[in-house]
Amino acid sequence: MGSYDYPRYDYVRPEALNANAPERHPVVIVGAGPVGLSAAADFALRGVETVVLDDDDTVSLGSRAICWSKRTLEIFDRLGAGERMLDTGVLWKLGRIFHGEDELYNFDMLPEPGHRMPAFVNLQQYYTEEYLVDRVNELGRTEIRWKNKVIGVSMLEDGGAKLEVETPDGRYMIEADYVLAADGVRSEIRRQMGLDFKGKVFEDRFLIADIQMKADFPSERWFWFEPPFHKGQSVLLHRQADNVFRVDFQLPSSVDPDEEKKPENVIPRLKAMFGPEVAFDLEWVSVYTFTCRRMERFRHGPVFFVGDSAHVVSPFGARGGNGGVQDTDNLVWKMCLVMQGAAPDRLLDTYDDERLPATDENLLNSTRSTDFLTPKSQASLDFRQAVLALAKRHDFARRLVNSGRLSLPHTYVDTPLSTPDVDGFSGTMQPGSPAADAPVAFDGKAGWLLNALDGDFTLMVFADAVGREIVASLAGGSPSVRTLLVSTQSGELEDGRVVVDVDGLARERYDAEPGTVYLIRPDQHVAARWRQIDLNKLQAALSRATATGAASTARHAVGG
Amino acid sequence: MELKTDPNIERPDDFYEALIEAHLGLSDEESRQLNARLILLLANQIGDLEVLRAAIKEAREGL
Ligand SMILES: Cc1cc2nc3c(=O)[nH]c(=O)nc-3n(C[C@H](O)[C@H](O)[C@H](O)COP(=O)(O)OP(=O)(O)OC[C@H]3O[C@@H](n4cnc5c(N)ncnc54)[C@H](O)[C@@H]3O)c2cc1C
């Protein structure tokens, strides 16, 4: 491949090969894909050392994820890798939808101003992983062992798990209190534990070709239904970094994928698509099929499945990698609190309570897109034709065209960790929502609200001042809660932080009045909110959010 | 809103004639297209998802 130089990470002969007894670690992460690496960075930021085992010694080969959503970028940013992703990634604003020979319509994806992150950026998965590896190494609390393949897993009497690992120099055993199985869709851990992976298998196949354009080409997303150069099928064109474009060709079931993959067959298709004058290099071709499946539960004792090992979706709608990174965002803070003794083990069960519905939402969205792109019945095809025919003239029909929906984060609506509102609030935010971003100033410098929510429980107070005893008692509690004053003027706060709501957007997005407070979780989701600060209510909400209180046990029994 | 099943169409015979006439001279495939487009247009007119769901359910009755 031309445009990208694959890093090779050094394999180091593990010392464990010489040891008589297995080594023991608090957390072992299996898999250095985007999900395992995000988890490692998050643990490191929270002061926890981990071991990452990966069977390879480089980043994701070839073309996979490209579209990283706003919420995922915010998580990467909290982990300290967001800036590079933004710098290298590309933005597109204009989408065009074609049917047959005609352009049906185009749409502008203008992002709402006043957020650090755009709705998404396009960045090849190999870059994403490379930047995460760099960040993990920079944080320095993670030992990534390349070319260490997990080949066996068993449960220990003490509640931990034991893994058997194969290296170029032989095998060894490693034990952990917790294992994160981030070992991808063919998870060996899942297989060895004999766990189900159920759902829909689609017959459809897509051929993906990554090409590097030799001249400038517009930064637009093109989607064709039944183009003249690929009769009866769909084709998607997406721009990535380095002037590399991804083309997805839907393949009819009648063709032989190995035949289709040959450059002598792919190149003429591409030439027919772009016209003879557009010069490009073919970088990568592969054929993929997809399934929409998930495990019944993601936690199995000390083993937690995250990312593709736990669930897979069709690529339409970009919910695979994004959903996986959001899994770790949900899990890691919980695990850290439990390891510190600041929360009981059952907090970890809420990983299932929260991520199962999130996964179902992702599956639902990507299944709907898939059904539109590859209609499964005559009636479904008829309606698609009708939608496309009407879309040319009618806006209402455009809303029905589904070539993949924007990947949005899940709001944990039914979580046992949220405290239901007792005060009135309007707007789209609610307990369980991810916190909204807004431009703010701190220490006189322009910044972003989400950057001030950097990994602890935070009490956001919309006021110009807050009682010092409150701040101190929150900071000294377990878990510790940091106070963030969202003020109209700059100031200082011992044991806390002050940001200035320069444009009033924070107030607007949180429907805040003077005195309004929000309790934000370490993963930047809203746990509770009130119109006035009340330490008793706050303590109750905090107990609930850490699954410590009696109330949360009761709700959990129902929800779990 | 609830799904109306009591008579609501103005001049029912005229409507029925217009519906059948619209299909005149169309192939089966084109007829299916017409029906599908018509459903989408009418659905947009109705808008209310609850009513649409009730109509879909009612239409499936006995099939
Ligand atoms: C064509 C295509 C397009 C896509 N587009 C998007 C998109 O635009 N946006 C998006 O969000 N997602 C997209 N996805 C999905 C995305 O690629 C995956 O969801 C994502 O890679 C999942 O990350 P992961 O870390 O869970 O697993 P993986 O990326 O599969 O990583 C698993 C890691 O575990 C390692 N491993 C496996 N087995 C073992 C073992 N036994 N021992 C040790 N290590 C092991 C592997 O080497 C690998 O490094 C797309 C997928 C495809 C195929």
Coordinates of C-alpha atoms and ligand atoms in Angstrom, one line a residue, chain A residues 30-36 53-56 64-68 125 129 148-150 182-184 188 208 246 288 306-308 315 318 320-322, ligand 1:
Chain A
V30 CA -6.7 -8.8 25.0
G31 CA -6.5 -7.1 21.6
A32 CA -4.8 -3.8 20.5
G33 CA -7.6 -2.7 18.2
P34 CA -9.2 0.7 18.6
V35 CA -11.2 -0.6 21.5
G36 CA -8.5 -2.3 23.5
L53 CA -1.8 -8.7 24.6
D54 CA -2.0 -8.6 20.8
D55 CA -1.3 -11.4 18.3
D56 CA 0.0 -9.0 15.7
R64 CA -11.8 -0.9 7.7
A65 CA -13.3 1.8 9.9
I66 CA -13.1 5.4 8.5
C67 CA -15.9 7.3 10.1
W68 CA -15.4 8.4 13.7
Q125 CA -8.5 2.9 11.2
E129 CA -4.8 2.9 16.1
N148 CA 1.4 -12.4 22.2
K149 CA -1.6 -14.5 21.2
V150 CA -4.2 -15.7 23.7
A182 CA -11.2 -6.7 23.0
D183 CA -10.1 -9.5 20.6
G184 CA -12.4 -8.6 17.8
E188 CA -11.0 -16.6 20.8
I208 CA -14.2 -2.2 -1.0
R246 CA -13.0 4.4 -0.2
Y288 CA -16.6 -8.3 3.1
V306 CA -15.9 -4.9 24.6
G307 CA -16.1 -3.9 21.0
D308 CA -16.5 -6.3 18.1
P315 CA -20.7 -1.0 8.5
A318 CA -20.4 3.6 11.4
G320 CA -18.9 -0.7 15.0
G321 CA -15.8 1.0 16.1
N322 CA -17.7 3.9 17.6
Ligands
LIG1 C1 -15.5 -2.4 5.7 C2 -15.6 -2.0 7.1 C3 -15.9 -0.6 7.3 C4 -16.1 -0.2 8.6 N1 -16.4 1.1 8.8 C5 -16.5 1.6 10.1 C6 -16.7 3.0 10.3 O1 -16.7 3.8 9.4 N2 -16.8 3.4 11.6 C7 -16.7 2.5 12.7 O2 -16.9 3.0 13.8 N3 -16.6 1.2 12.5 C8 -16.4 0.7 11.2 N4 -16.2 -0.6 11.0 C9 -16.1 -1.5 12.2 C10 -14.7 -1.4 12.9 O3 -13.7 -1.7 12.0 C11 -14.7 -2.4 14.1 O4 -15.9 -2.2 14.8 C12 -13.5 -2.1 15.0 O5 -12.3 -2.5 14.4 C13 -13.7 -2.9 16.3 O6 -12.5 -2.7 17.1 P1 -12.1 -3.8 18.1 O7 -10.9 -3.2 18.8 O8 -13.2 -4.3 18.9 O9 -11.6 -5.1 17.3 P2 -10.5 -5.2 16.2 O10 -10.2 -3.9 15.5 O11 -10.9 -6.4 15.3 O12 -9.2 -5.5 17.0 C14 -9.0 -6.8 17.6 C15 -7.6 -6.9 18.0 O13 -7.4 -8.1 18.7 C16 -6.3 -8.9 18.2 N5 -6.6 -10.3 18.5 C17 -7.5 -11.1 18.0 N6 -7.5 -12.3 18.5 C18 -6.5 -12.3 19.4 C19 -5.9 -13.2 20.3 N7 -6.4 -14.5 20.4 N8 -4.9 -12.9 21.1 C20 -4.4 -11.6 21.1 N9 -4.9 -10.7 20.2 C21 -5.9 -11.0 19.4 C22 -6.3 -8.5 16.7 O14 -5.0 -8.7 16.1 C23 -6.7 -7.1 16.7 O15 -5.6 -6.2 16.9 C24 -16.0 -1.1 9.7 C25 -15.7 -2.4 9.5 C26 -15.5 -2.9 8.2 C27 -15.1 -4.3 8.0

